[in-house]
């Protein structure tokens, strides 16, 4: 099943590279026909599509390699590195476009107004191709858990929006005959490229630095809380590290103190299966088992426990603020419940 997904991902990324090359030449021809700097801007941005497409193809190959002695967690981090390179290239292209626009304004270069209709038609065609390909790529990327495909799909969709904006500008330029509109469109377009590049760099840095994904942690916490076993007394120090489409999850699970190693291991296996049922087989779970104490009796809802030292007071929901690594709310809840018991 995984091999089939990998083949689909490769084939789709190859298609992205092929389409990127074809559309680049169409945009380049359109620029030569119209001499529009905004079309040149779009064509230059397409170069990053080609480069990032081939980088994405290589990163998909590397990330699909099995774990080895030198890479015990796999090769998934390459996807974040490729995204960082893509972000830098996009940012660099934004600078080139801005410089080209400045030179154009300074030298008072002309535009062939009579040919702008060709520009509108050709650029609209490239935008439509990018839009539908982007939707399809994102759909398959989400289905297969391929971050590279998702990034490529989002990039194609961003290209579509900017190209449609460019087309609207060309129509206005053709109607008004005001050359400065072309320069304004180019500046707006280069600003959008700056923003896209910085956003991709930010995303890649977060992945490389193992920044906490609160949305994913919240989703995992809610799911485990919904399916929790009566022997799972507490869950804390929950952390997730992304390795491309693979996830490494660390957590502490509190179980009854009288459980032996075999019993505790059974609970870990239950939690592992539960997690993989939700997030797929590319999840690796590392669980540290803790033994419960008398204070946990206040929040333990196992009514059949024969060694209970305190009465049950309140069930703590395993929300993000209770399970995540850097939160003391779980401890505060236990202290609050204990104080209430003694009327403090």
CSV table of C-alpha atoms in Angstrom, one decimal:
chain,number,residue,atom,x,y,z
A,1,UNK,CA,0.0,0.0,0.0
A,2,UNK,CA,2.8,2.4,1.0
A,3,UNK,CA,4.8,1.5,-2.2
A,4,UNK,CA,1.7,2.3,-4.3
A,5,UNK,CA,1.4,5.7,-2.6
A,6,UNK,CA,5.1,6.4,-3.2
A,7,UNK,CA,4.7,5.6,-6.9
A,8,UNK,CA,1.6,7.9,-7.2
A,9,UNK,CA,3.5,10.7,-5.5
A,10,UNK,CA,6.5,10.3,-7.8
A,11,UNK,CA,4.2,10.3,-10.9
A,12,UNK,CA,2.3,13.4,-9.8
A,13,UNK,CA,5.5,15.3,-9.0
A,14,UNK,CA,6.9,14.4,-12.5
A,15,UNK,CA,3.7,15.8,-14.0
A,16,UNK,CA,4.1,19.0,-12.0
A,17,UNK,CA,7.7,19.4,-13.4
A,18,UNK,CA,6.5,18.7,-17.0
A,19,UNK,CA,3.6,21.2,-16.7
A,20,UNK,CA,5.9,23.8,-15.1
A,21,UNK,CA,8.3,23.7,-18.0
A,22,UNK,CA,5.5,24.0,-20.6
A,23,UNK,CA,3.8,26.9,-18.9
A,24,UNK,CA,7.1,28.7,-18.4
A,25,UNK,CA,7.7,28.7,-22.2
A,26,UNK,CA,4.1,29.9,-22.8
A,27,UNK,CA,4.6,32.8,-20.4
A,28,UNK,CA,8.0,33.6,-21.9
A,29,UNK,CA,6.5,33.7,-25.4
A,30,UNK,CA,3.7,35.9,-24.1
A,31,UNK,CA,6.2,38.3,-22.6
A,32,UNK,CA,8.0,38.6,-25.9
A,33,UNK,CA,4.7,39.3,-27.7
A,34,UNK,CA,3.5,42.0,-25.3
A,35,UNK,CA,6.7,43.3,-23.6
A,36,UNK,CA,4.6,43.5,-20.3
A,37,UNK,CA,6.8,43.6,-17.2
A,38,UNK,CA,4.1,42.0,-15.2
A,39,UNK,CA,4.0,39.0,-17.5
A,40,UNK,CA,7.8,38.9,-17.3
A,41,UNK,CA,7.4,38.8,-13.5
A,42,UNK,CA,5.0,35.8,-13.7
A,43,UNK,CA,7.4,34.0,-16.1
A,44,UNK,CA,10.3,34.5,-13.8
A,45,UNK,CA,8.3,33.2,-10.9
A,46,UNK,CA,7.6,30.1,-13.0
A,47,UNK,CA,11.3,29.3,-13.0
A,48,UNK,CA,11.0,28.7,-9.3
A,49,UNK,CA,8.2,26.3,-10.1
A,50,UNK,CA,10.5,24.3,-12.3
A,51,UNK,CA,13.4,24.3,-9.9
A,52,UNK,CA,11.2,23.5,-6.8
A,53,UNK,CA,9.4,20.8,-8.8
A,54,UNK,CA,12.7,18.9,-9.4
A,55,UNK,CA,13.9,19.5,-5.9
A,56,UNK,CA,10.5,18.2,-4.7
A,57,UNK,CA,11.0,15.1,-6.9
A,58,UNK,CA,14.4,14.5,-5.3
A,59,UNK,CA,13.1,15.0,-1.8
A,60,UNK,CA,10.3,12.5,-2.4
A,61,UNK,CA,12.9,10.0,-3.5
A,62,UNK,CA,15.1,10.6,-0.4
A,63,UNK,CA,12.1,10.7,2.1
A,64,UNK,CA,10.9,7.4,0.7
A,65,UNK,CA,14.1,5.6,1.6
A,66,UNK,CA,13.8,3.2,4.6
A,67,UNK,CA,15.4,3.9,8.0
A,68,UNK,CA,19.0,3.0,8.4
A,69,UNK,CA,21.8,3.1,10.9
A,70,UNK,CA,22.7,6.7,10.2
A,71,UNK,CA,19.0,7.8,10.0
A,72,UNK,CA,17.1,5.9,12.6
A,73,UNK,CA,14.1,8.2,12.3
A,74,UNK,CA,14.1,8.1,8.5
A,75,UNK,CA,14.8,10.7,5.9
A,76,UNK,CA,11.6,12.8,6.1
A,77,UNK,CA,13.4,16.0,7.2
A,78,UNK,CA,14.6,16.4,3.6
A,79,UNK,CA,11.1,17.6,2.7
A,80,UNK,CA,11.5,20.6,5.1
A,81,UNK,CA,15.0,21.4,3.5
A,82,UNK,CA,13.5,21.3,0.0
A,83,UNK,CA,10.7,23.6,1.1
A,84,UNK,CA,13.3,26.0,2.6
A,85,UNK,CA,15.2,26.0,-0.7
A,86,UNK,CA,12.0,26.7,-2.6
A,87,UNK,CA,11.2,29.6,-0.2
A,88,UNK,CA,14.6,31.1,-0.7
A,89,UNK,CA,14.3,30.8,-4.5
A,90,UNK,CA,10.9,32.5,-4.5
A,91,UNK,CA,12.2,35.3,-2.3
A,92,UNK,CA,15.1,35.8,-4.7
A,93,UNK,CA,12.9,35.9,-7.7
A,94,UNK,CA,10.8,38.6,-6.0
A,95,UNK,CA,14.0,40.8,-5.7
A,96,UNK,CA,14.8,40.2,-9.4
A,97,UNK,CA,11.2,41.3,-10.4
A,98,UNK,CA,11.4,44.4,-8.3
A,99,UNK,CA,14.8,45.4,-9.8
A,100,UNK,CA,13.5,44.7,-13.4
A,101,UNK,CA,10.4,46.9,-12.7
A,102,UNK,CA,12.6,49.7,-11.4
A,103,UNK,CA,14.8,49.6,-14.6
A,104,UNK,CA,11.7,49.5,-16.8
A,105,UNK,CA,10.2,52.6,-15.2
A,106,UNK,CA,13.6,54.4,-15.3
A,107,UNK,CA,14.2,53.7,-19.0
A,108,UNK,CA,10.5,54.4,-20.0
A,109,UNK,CA,10.3,51.1,-22.0
A,110,UNK,CA,7.2,50.6,-24.2
A,111,UNK,CA,4.4,48.1,-24.3
A,112,UNK,CA,2.7,46.7,-27.4
A,113,UNK,CA,-0.9,47.5,-26.6
A,114,UNK,CA,-2.3,45.9,-29.8
A,115,UNK,CA,-1.0,42.6,-28.6
A,116,UNK,CA,-2.2,42.6,-25.0
A,117,UNK,CA,-5.3,40.6,-25.9
A,118,UNK,CA,-2.9,37.7,-26.7
A,119,UNK,CA,-1.4,38.1,-23.3
A,120,UNK,CA,-4.8,38.0,-21.6
A,121,UNK,CA,-5.8,34.8,-23.4
A,122,UNK,CA,-2.5,33.0,-22.9
A,123,UNK,CA,-2.1,34.0,-19.2
A,124,UNK,CA,-5.7,32.9,-18.5
A,125,UNK,CA,-4.9,29.5,-20.0
A,126,UNK,CA,-1.9,29.1,-17.7
A,127,UNK,CA,-3.9,30.2,-14.7
A,128,UNK,CA,-6.7,27.6,-15.4
A,129,UNK,CA,-4.2,24.8,-15.8
A,130,UNK,CA,-2.4,25.7,-12.6
A,131,UNK,CA,-5.6,26.0,-10.6
A,132,UNK,CA,-7.0,22.6,-11.4
A,133,UNK,CA,-3.6,20.9,-11.2
A,134,UNK,CA,-3.1,22.5,-7.8
A,135,UNK,CA,-6.5,21.3,-6.4
A,136,UNK,CA,-5.7,17.7,-7.7
A,137,UNK,CA,-2.2,17.7,-6.2
A,138,UNK,CA,-3.4,19.0,-2.8
A,139,UNK,CA,-6.1,16.3,-2.7
A,140,UNK,CA,-3.7,13.5,-3.4
A,141,UNK,CA,-1.0,15.0,-1.1
A,142,UNK,CA,-3.4,15.1,1.8
A,143,UNK,CA,-4.6,11.6,1.1
A,144,UNK,CA,-1.1,10.2,0.9
A,145,UNK,CA,0.4,12.4,3.6
A,146,UNK,CA,3.0,13.8,1.2
A,147,UNK,CA,4.0,17.3,2.5
A,148,UNK,CA,6.0,18.0,-0.7
A,149,UNK,CA,2.9,17.4,-2.9
A,150,UNK,CA,0.8,19.6,-0.6
A,151,UNK,CA,3.4,22.4,-0.7
A,152,UNK,CA,3.6,22.1,-4.5
A,153,UNK,CA,-0.2,22.2,-4.8
A,154,UNK,CA,-0.5,25.2,-2.6
A,155,UNK,CA,2.2,26.9,-4.7
A,156,UNK,CA,0.3,26.2,-7.9
A,157,UNK,CA,-2.9,27.7,-6.4
A,158,UNK,CA,-1.1,30.8,-5.3
A,159,UNK,CA,0.3,31.2,-8.8
A,160,UNK,CA,-3.3,31.0,-10.1
A,161,UNK,CA,-4.6,33.8,-7.9
A,162,UNK,CA,-1.6,36.1,-8.8
A,163,UNK,CA,-2.0,35.3,-12.5
A,164,UNK,CA,-5.7,36.1,-12.5
A,165,UNK,CA,-4.8,39.4,-10.8
A,166,UNK,CA,-2.3,40.0,-13.5
A,167,UNK,CA,-4.9,39.2,-16.2
A,168,UNK,CA,-7.3,41.8,-14.7
A,169,UNK,CA,-4.5,44.3,-14.7
A,170,UNK,CA,-3.7,43.6,-18.4
A,171,UNK,CA,-7.4,44.2,-19.2
A,172,UNK,CA,-7.3,47.5,-17.4
A,173,UNK,CA,-4.0,48.4,-19.1
A,174,UNK,CA,-5.5,47.6,-22.5
A,175,UNK,CA,-8.6,49.8,-21.8
A,176,UNK,CA,-6.8,52.8,-20.1
A,177,UNK,CA,-3.5,52.7,-22.1
A,178,UNK,CA,-1.8,53.8,-18.8
A,179,UNK,CA,1.7,52.2,-18.8
A,180,UNK,CA,2.2,52.8,-15.1
A,181,UNK,CA,-0.5,50.3,-14.3
A,182,UNK,CA,1.8,47.6,-15.6
A,183,UNK,CA,4.5,48.6,-13.2
A,184,UNK,CA,2.1,48.8,-10.3
A,185,UNK,CA,0.9,45.3,-11.1
A,186,UNK,CA,4.5,44.1,-11.2
A,187,UNK,CA,5.3,45.7,-7.8
A,188,UNK,CA,2.2,44.1,-6.2
A,189,UNK,CA,3.1,40.8,-7.8
A,190,UNK,CA,6.7,40.9,-6.5
A,191,UNK,CA,5.3,41.8,-3.0
A,192,UNK,CA,3.1,38.7,-3.1
A,193,UNK,CA,6.2,36.6,-4.1
A,194,UNK,CA,8.1,38.1,-1.2
A,195,UNK,CA,5.4,37.0,1.2
A,196,UNK,CA,5.1,33.5,-0.3
A,197,UNK,CA,8.8,33.0,0.0
A,198,UNK,CA,9.0,34.2,3.6
A,199,UNK,CA,5.9,32.0,4.5
A,200,UNK,CA,7.6,28.9,3.0
A,201,UNK,CA,10.9,29.7,4.8
A,202,UNK,CA,8.9,30.1,8.1
A,203,UNK,CA,7.2,26.8,7.6
A,204,UNK,CA,10.4,25.0,6.7
A,205,UNK,CA,12.2,26.5,9.7
A,206,UNK,CA,9.4,25.4,12.0
A,207,UNK,CA,9.7,21.8,10.7
A,208,UNK,CA,13.5,21.7,11.0
A,209,UNK,CA,13.5,23.2,14.5
A,210,UNK,CA,10.7,20.8,15.6
A,211,UNK,CA,8.4,23.6,16.5
A,212,UNK,CA,5.3,22.4,18.3
A,213,UNK,CA,2.3,21.8,16.0
A,214,UNK,CA,-0.6,22.9,18.3
A,215,UNK,CA,-3.2,22.0,15.8
A,216,UNK,CA,-2.0,18.4,15.5
A,217,UNK,CA,-1.4,18.1,19.2
A,218,UNK,CA,-5.0,19.3,19.9
A,219,UNK,CA,-6.4,16.8,17.4
A,220,UNK,CA,-4.4,14.0,18.9
A,221,UNK,CA,-5.3,15.0,22.5
A,222,UNK,CA,-9.0,15.2,21.7
A,223,UNK,CA,-9.0,11.8,19.9
A,224,UNK,CA,-7.2,9.9,22.7
A,225,UNK,CA,-9.4,11.5,25.3
A,226,UNK,CA,-12.5,10.3,23.3
A,227,UNK,CA,-11.1,6.8,23.2
A,228,UNK,CA,-9.3,6.6,26.5
A,229,UNK,CA,-9.3,3.4,28.5
A,230,UNK,CA,-10.3,3.2,32.2
A,231,UNK,CA,-6.7,2.1,33.0
A,232,UNK,CA,-5.2,5.2,31.4
A,233,UNK,CA,-5.3,7.4,34.4
A,234,UNK,CA,-3.3,10.4,33.1
A,235,UNK,CA,-1.6,11.5,29.9
A,236,UNK,CA,1.1,14.2,29.9
A,237,UNK,CA,4.3,15.4,28.3
A,238,UNK,CA,2.8,14.8,24.9
A,239,UNK,CA,5.2,15.8,22.0
A,240,UNK,CA,5.2,15.3,18.3
A,241,UNK,CA,8.1,15.5,15.9
A,242,UNK,CA,7.5,15.6,12.2
A,243,UNK,CA,9.8,13.7,9.8
A,244,UNK,CA,8.1,14.6,6.5
A,245,UNK,CA,4.9,12.5,6.3
A,246,UNK,CA,6.1,10.4,9.3
A,247,UNK,CA,5.3,11.3,12.9
A,248,UNK,CA,7.3,10.5,16.1
A,249,UNK,CA,5.1,10.9,19.2
A,250,UNK,CA,6.4,10.9,22.8
A,251,UNK,CA,4.2,10.9,25.9
A,252,UNK,CA,3.9,9.8,29.5
A,253,UNK,CA,1.1,7.5,30.4
A,254,UNK,CA,0.0,6.9,34.0
A,255,UNK,CA,-1.4,3.4,34.8
A,256,UNK,CA,-2.3,1.7,38.1
A,257,UNK,CA,0.6,1.2,40.4
A,258,UNK,CA,-0.1,-2.5,40.8
A,259,UNK,CA,0.3,-3.3,37.1
A,260,UNK,CA,3.3,-5.5,36.3
A,261,UNK,CA,5.5,-4.9,33.2
A,262,UNK,CA,3.3,-7.1,31.0
A,263,UNK,CA,0.1,-5.3,32.0
A,264,UNK,CA,1.7,-1.9,31.4
A,265,UNK,CA,3.0,-3.0,28.0
A,266,UNK,CA,-0.5,-4.1,27.0
A,267,UNK,CA,-1.8,-0.6,27.7
A,268,UNK,CA,1.1,0.9,25.6
A,269,UNK,CA,0.2,-1.5,22.7
A,270,UNK,CA,-3.5,-0.3,23.0
A,271,UNK,CA,-2.4,3.3,22.8
A,272,UNK,CA,-0.1,2.6,19.9
A,273,UNK,CA,-2.8,0.8,17.9
A,274,UNK,CA,-5.3,3.6,18.7
A,275,UNK,CA,-2.9,6.2,17.4
A,276,UNK,CA,-2.0,4.3,14.2
A,277,UNK,CA,-5.7,3.7,13.5
A,278,UNK,CA,-6.1,7.5,13.4
A,279,UNK,CA,-2.9,8.7,11.8
A,280,UNK,CA,-1.7,5.7,9.8
A,281,UNK,CA,1.3,3.3,10.0
A,282,UNK,CA,3.8,6.1,9.6
A,283,UNK,CA,3.4,6.9,13.3
A,284,UNK,CA,6.1,5.9,15.8
A,285,UNK,CA,5.1,6.0,19.4
A,286,UNK,CA,7.4,6.2,22.4
A,287,UNK,CA,5.6,5.9,25.7
A,288,UNK,CA,7.1,6.4,29.2
A,289,UNK,CA,4.9,4.6,31.8
A,290,UNK,CA,4.3,6.2,35.2
A,291,UNK,CA,2.7,4.6,38.2
A,292,UNK,CA,-0.3,6.3,39.8
A,293,UNK,CA,-0.2,7.8,43.3
A,294,UNK,CA,-2.9,8.5,45.9
A,295,UNK,CA,-3.5,12.0,44.4
A,296,UNK,CA,-4.6,10.4,41.1
A,297,UNK,CA,-7.5,8.7,42.9
A,298,UNK,CA,-9.3,12.1,42.8
A,299,UNK,CA,-9.4,11.9,38.9
A,300,UNK,CA,-9.4,8.2,38.3
A,301,UNK,CA,-12.8,7.0,37.1
A,302,UNK,CA,-12.1,3.3,37.4
A,303,UNK,CA,-14.9,2.3,39.8
A,304,UNK,CA,-13.7,-1.3,40.0
A,305,UNK,CA,-10.4,-0.3,41.6
A,306,UNK,CA,-10.0,-2.2,44.9
A,307,UNK,CA,-7.0,-0.2,46.2
A,308,UNK,CA,-8.5,3.3,45.9
A,309,UNK,CA,-7.2,5.6,48.7
A,310,UNK,CA,-9.4,8.6,47.9
A,311,UNK,CA,-12.9,9.2,46.5
A,312,UNK,CA,-13.3,10.1,42.8
A,313,UNK,CA,-13.9,13.9,42.5
A,314,UNK,CA,-13.5,15.0,38.9
A,315,UNK,CA,-12.6,13.5,35.5
A,316,UNK,CA,-9.9,15.6,33.8
A,317,UNK,CA,-10.4,16.0,30.0
A,318,UNK,CA,-7.2,15.5,28.1
A,319,UNK,CA,-7.2,18.8,26.2
A,320,UNK,CA,-4.1,20.4,24.7
A,321,UNK,CA,-3.5,22.5,27.9
A,322,UNK,CA,-3.6,19.4,30.0
A,323,UNK,CA,-1.4,17.0,27.9
A,324,UNK,CA,1.2,19.2,26.2
A,325,UNK,CA,4.8,19.2,27.4
A,326,UNK,CA,5.1,22.7,28.9
A,327,UNK,CA,1.9,23.0,30.9
A,328,UNK,CA,1.3,22.9,34.6
A,329,UNK,CA,-2.5,22.9,34.4
A,330,UNK,CA,-2.6,19.1,35.1
A,331,UNK,CA,-0.7,19.6,38.4
A,332,UNK,CA,-2.9,22.6,39.3
A,333,UNK,CA,-6.0,20.6,38.7
A,334,UNK,CA,-4.8,17.8,41.0
A,335,UNK,CA,-3.9,20.4,43.7
A,336,UNK,CA,-7.3,22.2,43.4
A,337,UNK,CA,-9.2,18.9,43.6
A,338,UNK,CA,-7.2,17.8,46.7
A,339,UNK,CA,-7.8,21.2,48.4
A,340,UNK,CA,-11.5,20.9,47.7
A,341,UNK,CA,-11.6,17.5,49.4
A,342,UNK,CA,-10.2,18.9,52.6
A,343,UNK,CA,-12.3,22.2,52.3
A,344,UNK,CA,-9.2,24.4,51.9
